[in-house]
Short mmCIF file of N, CA and C in Angstrom, two decimals:
data_model
loop_
_atom_site.label_atom_id
_atom_site.label_comp_id
_atom_site.label_asym_id
_atom_site.label_seq_id
_atom_site.Cartn_x
_atom_site.Cartn_y
_atom_site.Cartn_z
N UNK U 1 15.90 -16.34 -17.86
CA UNK U 1 17.10 -17.48 -19.11
C UNK U 1 17.03 -18.48 -18.69
N UNK U 2 16.93 -19.66 -19.41
CA UNK U 2 16.95 -20.91 -19.51
C UNK U 2 17.58 -22.25 -18.73
N UNK U 3 17.12 -22.46 -17.46
CA UNK U 3 18.58 -23.13 -16.46
C UNK U 3 18.98 -24.41 -17.66
N UNK U 4 20.00 -25.17 -17.29
CA UNK U 4 20.71 -26.27 -17.59
C UNK U 4 20.02 -27.16 -17.83
N UNK U 5 18.27 -27.78 -17.06
CA UNK U 5 17.38 -28.21 -17.96
C UNK U 5 16.25 -28.12 -18.43
N UNK U 6 17.08 -26.76 -19.16
CA UNK U 6 15.79 -26.30 -20.51
C UNK U 6 14.54 -26.17 -20.05
N UNK U 7 14.25 -25.58 -18.43
CA UNK U 7 13.01 -24.99 -18.59
C UNK U 7 13.61 -23.96 -17.99
N UNK U 8 12.59 -22.93 -18.12
CA UNK U 8 12.29 -21.61 -17.78
C UNK U 8 11.90 -21.56 -16.00
N UNK U 9 12.08 -20.32 -15.38
CA UNK U 9 11.61 -20.28 -14.16
C UNK U 9 11.49 -19.19 -13.81
N UNK U 10 10.43 -18.53 -13.23
CA UNK U 10 9.74 -17.36 -12.45
C UNK U 10 10.01 -17.39 -11.26
N UNK U 11 10.44 -16.44 -10.21
CA UNK U 11 10.12 -16.63 -9.10
C UNK U 11 9.62 -15.40 -8.73
N UNK U 12 8.47 -16.31 -7.31
CA UNK U 12 7.87 -14.86 -6.70
C UNK U 12 7.99 -14.52 -5.57
N UNK U 13 8.31 -13.67 -4.62
CA UNK U 13 8.49 -13.40 -3.18
C UNK U 13 7.79 -12.31 -3.20
N UNK U 14 6.72 -12.21 -1.72
CA UNK U 14 6.12 -11.52 -0.96
C UNK U 14 6.95 -10.74 -0.33
N UNK U 15 6.76 -9.55 0.32
CA UNK U 15 7.48 -8.31 1.03
C UNK U 15 6.53 -7.65 1.49
N UNK U 16 6.84 -7.82 3.11
CA UNK U 16 5.50 -6.93 4.36
C UNK U 16 6.55 -6.34 5.34
N UNK U 17 6.90 -5.06 4.80
CA UNK U 17 7.74 -4.39 5.90
C UNK U 17 9.34 -5.14 5.58
N UNK U 18 9.88 -5.37 6.76
CA UNK U 18 11.27 -5.92 6.67
C UNK U 18 11.21 -7.37 6.54
N UNK U 19 10.15 -7.93 6.76
CA UNK U 19 9.59 -9.50 5.93
C UNK U 19 9.89 -9.81 4.35
N UNK U 20 10.41 -11.15 4.36
CA UNK U 20 10.73 -11.66 2.80
C UNK U 20 10.23 -12.99 2.58
N UNK U 21 8.55 -13.18 2.02
CA UNK U 21 8.64 -14.44 2.29
C UNK U 21 8.86 -15.42 0.60
N UNK U 22 9.39 -16.13 0.43
CA UNK U 22 9.39 -16.34 -0.75
C UNK U 22 8.34 -17.59 -1.29
N UNK U 23 7.80 -17.14 -1.81
CA UNK U 23 5.86 -18.09 -2.44
C UNK U 23 6.28 -19.19 -3.01
N UNK U 24 6.83 -18.89 -4.58
CA UNK U 24 6.85 -19.98 -5.19
C UNK U 24 7.99 -19.60 -7.04
N UNK U 25 7.55 -20.79 -7.79
CA UNK U 25 8.65 -20.65 -8.69
C UNK U 25 7.90 -21.79 -9.99
N UNK U 26 7.19 -20.76 -10.69
CA UNK U 26 6.99 -21.46 -11.98
C UNK U 26 7.65 -22.07 -12.90
N UNK U 27 7.97 -23.30 -13.12
CA UNK U 27 8.49 -23.87 -13.86
C UNK U 27 8.01 -23.74 -15.17
N UNK U 28 8.21 -23.57 -16.38
CA UNK U 28 7.75 -23.61 -18.05
C UNK U 28 8.65 -23.91 -18.71
N UNK U 29 8.12 -24.49 -19.87
CA UNK U 29 8.52 -24.52 -21.44
C UNK U 29 8.90 -23.65 -22.20
N UNK U 30 8.53 -22.58 -21.78
CA UNK U 30 8.50 -21.10 -22.78
C UNK U 30 9.28 -20.24 -21.81
N UNK U 31 9.41 -19.57 -22.59
CA UNK U 31 10.57 -18.05 -21.76
C UNK U 31 9.77 -17.22 -21.20
N UNK U 32 8.32 -17.09 -21.88
CA UNK U 32 7.16 -16.56 -21.27
C UNK U 32 6.92 -17.74 -20.14
N UNK U 33 7.58 -17.84 -18.59
CA UNK U 33 7.33 -18.56 -17.58
C UNK U 33 5.81 -18.22 -16.79
N UNK U 34 5.08 -19.06 -17.30
CA UNK U 34 3.50 -18.44 -16.83
C UNK U 34 2.42 -19.63 -16.47
N UNK U 35 1.03 -19.42 -16.10
CA UNK U 35 0.81 -20.60 -15.82
C UNK U 35 0.32 -20.88 -16.96
N UNK U 36 0.28 -20.47 -18.54
CA UNK U 36 -0.17 -20.94 -19.88
C UNK U 36 1.08 -21.81 -20.25
N UNK U 37 1.89 -21.63 -19.69
CA UNK U 37 3.01 -22.61 -20.32
C UNK U 37 3.87 -23.52 -18.99
N UNK U 38 3.13 -23.96 -18.15
CA UNK U 38 3.64 -24.29 -16.48
C UNK U 38 3.35 -25.64 -17.29
N UNK U 39 4.64 -26.41 -16.45
CA UNK U 39 5.90 -27.63 -16.22
C UNK U 39 5.15 -27.93 -14.90
N UNK U 40 5.40 -27.27 -14.24
CA UNK U 40 5.29 -27.45 -12.57
C UNK U 40 5.65 -26.39 -11.42
N UNK U 41 5.03 -26.20 -10.45
CA UNK U 41 5.63 -24.97 -9.38
C UNK U 41 6.40 -25.74 -8.24
N UNK U 42 7.19 -25.37 -7.83
CA UNK U 42 8.50 -25.31 -6.94
C UNK U 42 7.52 -24.50 -5.73
N UNK U 43 7.06 -25.33 -4.65
CA UNK U 43 7.01 -24.31 -3.70
C UNK U 43 7.59 -23.76 -2.69
N UNK U 44 8.99 -24.60 -2.40
CA UNK U 44 9.66 -24.06 -1.40
C UNK U 44 11.00 -23.66 -2.52
N UNK U 45 11.92 -22.31 -2.49
CA UNK U 45 13.37 -22.53 -2.84
C UNK U 45 13.49 -21.45 -2.07
N UNK U 46 15.19 -21.54 -1.95
CA UNK U 46 16.27 -20.89 -1.43
C UNK U 46 16.27 -19.39 -1.57
N UNK U 47 16.27 -18.22 -1.02
CA UNK U 47 16.58 -17.17 -1.43
C UNK U 47 17.93 -16.58 -0.87
N UNK U 48 18.90 -16.33 -1.55
CA UNK U 48 20.27 -15.59 -1.13
C UNK U 48 19.89 -14.20 -0.82
N UNK U 49 20.85 -14.55 0.43
CA UNK U 49 20.74 -13.03 1.26
C UNK U 49 20.68 -11.66 -0.05
N UNK U 50 21.51 -11.85 -1.12
CA UNK U 50 21.26 -10.80 -2.23
C UNK U 50 19.45 -10.43 -2.30
N UNK U 51 19.10 -11.51 -3.10
CA UNK U 51 17.71 -11.46 -3.42
C UNK U 51 16.94 -10.96 -2.28
N UNK U 52 16.70 -10.90 -0.95
CA UNK U 52 16.16 -10.43 0.11
C UNK U 52 16.36 -9.05 0.14
N UNK U 53 17.54 -8.82 0.20
CA UNK U 53 18.03 -7.17 0.39
C UNK U 53 17.61 -6.36 -0.45
N UNK U 54 17.74 -7.19 -1.88
CA UNK U 54 16.56 -6.24 -2.68
C UNK U 54 15.86 -6.00 -3.31
N UNK U 55 14.98 -7.41 -2.73
CA UNK U 55 13.81 -6.95 -2.78
C UNK U 55 13.06 -5.93 -1.57
N UNK U 56 13.74 -5.61 -0.18
CA UNK U 56 13.79 -4.75 0.87
C UNK U 56 13.90 -3.48 0.19
N UNK U 57 15.08 -3.40 -0.36
CA UNK U 57 14.99 -2.80 -1.29
C UNK U 57 14.29 -1.81 -2.75
N UNK U 58 13.94 -2.23 -3.08
CA UNK U 58 12.42 -2.18 -4.19
C UNK U 58 11.56 -1.86 -3.31
N UNK U 59 10.93 -1.94 -2.47
CA UNK U 59 9.97 -1.76 -1.41
C UNK U 59 9.74 -0.76 -1.06
N UNK U 60 11.44 -0.07 -0.17
CA UNK U 60 12.05 0.58 0.23
C UNK U 60 11.57 2.04 -0.73
N UNK U 61 12.50 1.75 -1.66
CA UNK U 61 12.59 3.07 -2.73
C UNK U 61 11.09 3.06 -3.40
N UNK U 62 10.58 2.47 -3.60
CA UNK U 62 9.15 2.20 -4.09
C UNK U 62 8.37 3.54 -2.93
N UNK U 63 7.94 2.99 -1.84
CA UNK U 63 7.98 3.48 -0.60
C UNK U 63 6.61 2.84 -0.32
N UNK U 64 6.66 1.11 -0.52
CA UNK U 64 6.12 0.14 -0.13
C UNK U 64 5.95 -0.61 0.73
N UNK U 65 5.11 -0.74 1.45
CA UNK U 65 5.05 -1.66 3.10
C UNK U 65 4.37 -2.89 2.43
N UNK U 66 4.00 -3.31 1.39
CA UNK U 66 3.22 -4.84 0.83
C UNK U 66 3.98 -4.93 -0.43
N UNK U 67 3.80 -5.79 -1.25
CA UNK U 67 4.29 -5.92 -2.56
C UNK U 67 4.69 -7.68 -2.62
N UNK U 68 4.02 -8.07 -3.89
CA UNK U 68 4.69 -9.33 -4.48
C UNK U 68 5.69 -8.72 -5.81
N UNK U 69 6.76 -9.12 -5.51
CA UNK U 69 7.58 -9.34 -6.66
C UNK U 69 7.80 -10.60 -7.82
N UNK U 70 7.48 -10.62 -8.84
CA UNK U 70 8.34 -11.28 -9.69
C UNK U 70 9.67 -11.43 -10.47
N UNK U 71 10.86 -12.38 -10.31
CA UNK U 71 11.83 -12.03 -11.04
C UNK U 71 12.69 -13.61 -11.52
N UNK U 72 13.37 -13.22 -12.51
CA UNK U 72 14.20 -14.35 -12.72
C UNK U 72 15.02 -14.52 -12.33
N UNK U 73 16.20 -15.18 -12.51
CA UNK U 73 17.71 -15.42 -11.89
C UNK U 73 18.73 -15.81 -13.22
N UNK U 74 19.43 -14.79 -13.39
CA UNK U 74 20.68 -14.71 -14.74
C UNK U 74 21.27 -16.22 -14.91
N UNK U 75 21.11 -16.73 -16.09
CA UNK U 75 21.10 -17.78 -16.48
C UNK U 75 23.32 -17.83 -15.76
N UNK U 76 23.65 -17.01 -16.10
CA UNK U 76 25.81 -16.78 -15.98
C UNK U 76 25.50 -16.58 -14.71
N UNK U 77 25.01 -15.60 -14.20
CA UNK U 77 25.95 -15.13 -12.36
C UNK U 77 24.66 -15.75 -11.14
N UNK U 78 23.94 -15.86 -11.94
CA UNK U 78 22.49 -16.32 -10.98
C UNK U 78 22.08 -15.38 -10.08
N UNK U 79 22.05 -13.93 -10.68
CA UNK U 79 21.49 -12.42 -10.17
C UNK U 79 19.70 -12.75 -10.77
N UNK U 80 19.34 -11.99 -9.73
CA UNK U 80 17.98 -12.06 -9.65
C UNK U 80 17.74 -10.86 -11.08
N UNK U 81 16.65 -10.85 -11.64
CA UNK U 81 16.27 -9.76 -12.54
C UNK U 81 15.30 -9.19 -12.25
N UNK U 82 14.18 -8.22 -11.54
CA UNK U 82 12.96 -7.95 -11.24
C UNK U 82 12.57 -7.94 -12.37
N UNK U 83 10.93 -8.19 -12.87
CA UNK U 83 10.51 -7.79 -13.76
C UNK U 83 9.34 -7.28 -13.43
N UNK U 84 8.27 -7.21 -12.05
CA UNK U 84 7.19 -7.02 -12.28
C UNK U 84 6.85 -7.28 -10.77
N UNK U 85 6.49 -5.36 -9.86
CA UNK U 85 6.43 -5.58 -8.67
C UNK U 85 4.48 -5.36 -9.09
N UNK U 86 3.78 -5.70 -7.77
CA UNK U 86 2.69 -6.04 -7.49
C UNK U 86 2.18 -5.52 -6.33
N UNK U 87 2.00 -4.36 -6.57
CA UNK U 87 1.72 -3.13 -5.51
C UNK U 87 0.65 -3.58 -4.41
N UNK U 88 -0.75 -3.91 -5.62
CA UNK U 88 -2.13 -4.98 -4.98
C UNK U 88 -1.68 -6.55 -4.92
N UNK U 89 -1.05 -6.67 -4.70
CA UNK U 89 -0.54 -8.51 -4.60
C UNK U 89 -2.15 -8.96 -3.92
N UNK U 90 -2.22 -10.17 -5.10
CA UNK U 90 -3.69 -11.16 -4.87
C UNK U 90 -2.88 -12.76 -3.99
N UNK U 91 -3.75 -12.26 -2.67
CA UNK U 91 -2.65 -13.43 -2.16
C UNK U 91 -3.55 -14.58 -1.81
N UNK U 92 -4.30 -15.43 -3.46
CA UNK U 92 -5.11 -16.34 -3.21
C UNK U 92 -4.11 -16.92 -4.42
N UNK U 93 -3.80 -17.83 -3.95
CA UNK U 93 -2.72 -18.98 -4.98
C UNK U 93 -4.24 -19.04 -6.77
N UNK U 94 -3.31 -18.43 -7.62
CA UNK U 94 -3.62 -18.69 -9.17
C UNK U 94 -3.53 -20.24 -9.83
N UNK U 95 -2.30 -21.41 -9.20
CA UNK U 95 -2.53 -22.22 -9.23
C UNK U 95 -3.11 -22.91 -8.22
N UNK U 96 -3.90 -24.00 -8.20
CA UNK U 96 -4.52 -24.95 -7.35
C UNK U 96 -4.05 -26.76 -7.60
N UNK U 97 -2.76 -26.76 -8.67
CA UNK U 97 -2.86 -28.08 -9.29
C UNK U 97 -2.09 -29.21 -7.97
N UNK U 98 -1.64 -28.25 -6.96
CA UNK U 98 -1.18 -29.24 -6.03
C UNK U 98 -1.88 -29.56 -4.54
N UNK U 99 -3.07 -29.33 -5.13
CA UNK U 99 -4.25 -29.68 -4.02
C UNK U 99 -4.50 -30.98 -3.99
N UNK U 100 -4.99 -31.14 -2.74
CA UNK U 100 -5.28 -32.37 -2.73
C UNK U 100 -6.94 -33.11 -3.05
N UNK U 101 -6.86 -34.35 -3.53
CA UNK U 101 -8.38 -34.24 -4.41
C UNK U 101 -9.58 -33.61 -3.23
N UNK U 102 -10.86 -33.86 -3.65
CA UNK U 102 -11.87 -33.20 -2.75
C UNK U 102 -11.56 -32.11 -1.75
N UNK U 103 -10.69 -31.23 -1.87
CA UNK U 103 -10.66 -30.12 -1.12
C UNK U 103 -10.84 -29.21 -2.07
N UNK U 104 -11.38 -28.36 -2.28
CA UNK U 104 -12.26 -27.61 -3.31
C UNK U 104 -11.83 -25.88 -2.23
N UNK U 105 -12.61 -24.76 -3.25
CA UNK U 105 -11.74 -23.44 -3.05
C UNK U 105 -10.71 -23.20 -3.77
N UNK U 106 -9.88 -21.78 -3.10
CA UNK U 106 -8.85 -21.72 -3.35
C UNK U 106 -7.95 -21.41 -2.11
N UNK U 107 -7.28 -21.63 -2.03
CA UNK U 107 -5.92 -21.70 -0.98
C UNK U 107 -5.13 -19.85 -0.88
N UNK U 108 -4.99 -19.88 0.25
CA UNK U 108 -4.05 -18.44 0.66
C UNK U 108 -2.66 -18.56 0.67
N UNK U 109 -2.24 -17.91 0.16
CA UNK U 109 -0.92 -18.49 -0.67
C UNK U 109 -0.02 -18.26 0.50
N UNK U 110 -0.08 -18.36 1.87
CA UNK U 110 0.69 -18.31 3.22
C UNK U 110 0.27 -19.56 3.78
N UNK U 111 -0.67 -20.36 2.80
CA UNK U 111 -0.99 -21.07 3.90
C UNK U 111 -0.33 -22.39 3.21
N UNK U 112 0.01 -22.26 2.18
CA UNK U 112 0.42 -23.62 0.79
C UNK U 112 1.04 -24.46 1.61
N UNK U 113 2.65 -23.65 2.08
CA UNK U 113 3.33 -24.75 3.08
C UNK U 113 2.45 -25.87 3.73
N UNK U 114 2.23 -24.98 5.24
CA UNK U 114 0.99 -25.54 6.48
C UNK U 114 0.50 -27.23 5.09
N UNK U 115 -0.02 -26.60 4.30
CA UNK U 115 -1.63 -27.53 3.60
C UNK U 115 -0.34 -28.68 2.99
N UNK U 116 0.79 -28.20 2.42
CA UNK U 116 1.57 -29.03 1.59
C UNK U 116 2.81 -30.10 2.47
N UNK U 117 2.55 -29.41 3.77
CA UNK U 117 3.44 -30.77 4.72
C UNK U 117 5.04 -29.85 4.01
N UNK U 118 4.77 -28.62 3.71
CA UNK U 118 6.50 -28.40 3.73
C UNK U 118 7.22 -27.60 4.48
N UNK U 119 8.14 -27.27 4.89
CA UNK U 119 8.93 -26.32 5.90
C UNK U 119 8.49 -24.81 5.41
N UNK U 120 8.06 -24.40 6.56
CA UNK U 120 7.53 -22.65 5.97
C UNK U 120 9.00 -21.85 5.50
N UNK U 121 9.01 -20.98 4.50
CA UNK U 121 9.80 -19.80 4.70
C UNK U 121 10.25 -19.18 6.06
N UNK U 122 11.60 -19.36 6.23
CA UNK U 122 12.20 -18.65 7.86
C UNK U 122 11.90 -19.91 8.63
N UNK U 123 11.73 -20.77 8.68
CA UNK U 123 11.33 -22.18 9.30
C UNK U 123 10.09 -22.05 10.54
N UNK U 124 9.39 -20.98 10.63
CA UNK U 124 8.52 -20.51 11.34
C UNK U 124 6.85 -20.33 10.90
N UNK U 125 5.89 -20.68 11.86
CA UNK U 125 4.99 -20.42 11.38
C UNK U 125 4.32 -18.55 9.88
N UNK U 126 4.13 -18.86 9.06
CA UNK U 126 4.09 -17.40 8.35
C UNK U 126 3.40 -16.85 8.76
N UNK U 127 2.13 -17.14 9.32
CA UNK U 127 1.24 -16.35 9.99
C UNK U 127 1.53 -15.68 10.93
N UNK U 128 2.65 -16.35 12.05
CA UNK U 128 3.18 -15.59 13.22
C UNK U 128 4.25 -14.65 12.47
N UNK U 129 5.17 -14.79 11.64
CA UNK U 129 5.85 -13.72 10.85
C UNK U 129 5.29 -12.77 10.54
N UNK U 130 4.15 -13.16 9.98
CA UNK U 130 3.28 -11.74 9.43
C UNK U 130 2.65 -11.01 10.31
N UNK U 131 2.37 -11.90 11.62
CA UNK U 131 1.88 -10.92 12.98
C UNK U 131 3.09 -10.14 13.63
N UNK U 132 4.63 -10.80 13.45
CA UNK U 132 5.27 -9.52 13.61
C UNK U 132 5.45 -8.74 12.95
N UNK U 133 6.19 -9.15 11.89
CA UNK U 133 5.72 -7.80 11.04
C UNK U 133 5.10 -6.49 10.93
N UNK U 134 3.74 -7.05 10.85
CA UNK U 134 2.76 -6.03 10.62
C UNK U 134 2.79 -4.99 12.36
N UNK U 135 2.97 -5.41 13.70
CA UNK U 135 3.34 -5.01 14.57
C UNK U 135 4.79 -4.11 14.46
N UNK U 136 6.10 -4.17 14.01
CA UNK U 136 6.61 -4.00 13.46
C UNK U 136 6.09 -2.42 12.63
N UNK U 137 5.54 -3.02 11.63
CA UNK U 137 4.81 -1.68 11.07
C UNK U 137 4.78 -0.64 11.66
N UNK U 138 3.49 -0.89 12.54
CA UNK U 138 2.52 -0.05 13.08
C UNK U 138 3.20 0.37 14.19
N UNK U 139 4.51 -0.18 14.66
CA UNK U 139 5.21 0.71 15.77
C UNK U 139 6.32 2.10 15.20
N UNK U 140 6.36 1.20 13.75
CA UNK U 140 7.49 2.48 13.56
C UNK U 140 6.60 3.42 12.69
N UNK U 141 5.26 3.62 12.01
CA UNK U 141 4.25 4.40 12.12
C UNK U 141 4.01 5.27 13.19
N UNK U 142 3.74 4.85 14.02
CA UNK U 142 3.37 5.63 15.12
C UNK U 142 5.07 6.34 15.70
N UNK U 143 5.97 6.15 15.61
CA UNK U 143 6.74 6.70 15.80
C UNK U 143 7.26 7.75 15.31
N UNK U 144 7.03 7.52 13.41
CA UNK U 144 7.11 8.71 13.22
C UNK U 144 5.90 10.10 13.47
N UNK U 145 4.76 9.51 13.31
CA UNK U 145 3.53 10.04 13.81
C UNK U 145 4.55 11.21 15.23
N UNK U 146 4.33 10.57 16.14
CA UNK U 146 4.88 11.46 17.48
C UNK U 146 5.89 11.95 17.02
N UNK U 147 6.83 11.90 16.31
CA UNK U 147 8.36 12.32 15.90
C UNK U 147 7.59 14.00 15.61
N UNK U 148 7.02 13.68 14.86
CA UNK U 148 6.28 14.81 13.52
C UNK U 148 5.45 16.15 14.23
N UNK U 149 4.77 15.36 15.17
CA UNK U 149 3.77 16.25 16.52
C UNK U 149 4.84 17.69 16.94
N UNK U 150 4.70 18.50 17.17
CA UNK U 150 5.43 20.01 17.31
C UNK U 150 5.30 19.99 18.90
N UNK U 151 6.27 20.39 19.66
CA UNK U 151 6.16 20.52 20.88
C UNK U 151 5.39 21.91 21.28
N UNK U 152 4.53 21.58 22.37
CA UNK U 152 3.99 22.50 22.81
C UNK U 152 5.10 23.49 23.92
#
């Protein structure tokens, strides 16, 4: 829905196991908040606990370990309205407009904050957080496999 400034916003977050990483907000001048109608991109945004919990619930319900979810926020309540769950997300940014002149190639989305000198989501290196989430996923899988083996 349209914000008080007359712009529309599409929020995006990655979910890896129990880790939720806010990615970006597309700010557009059209209800279809997409690159076609782009005004700007906000690289950092505050994610309320209710959004984090609902994103984790989406992955859990769908049986996903990794996804990228797009959503809006209701104008009246601020509650998230989820509209797209990417089960094979691209982790290379589609919009490169904030790259410094002379920087070529495509940026991995988890590097954006570091490259743009912005605080990372969660306040720590995104890569450290990803490594820890992957280890937790691997441990959980090993626990399930071990628990499902018959006792001799």
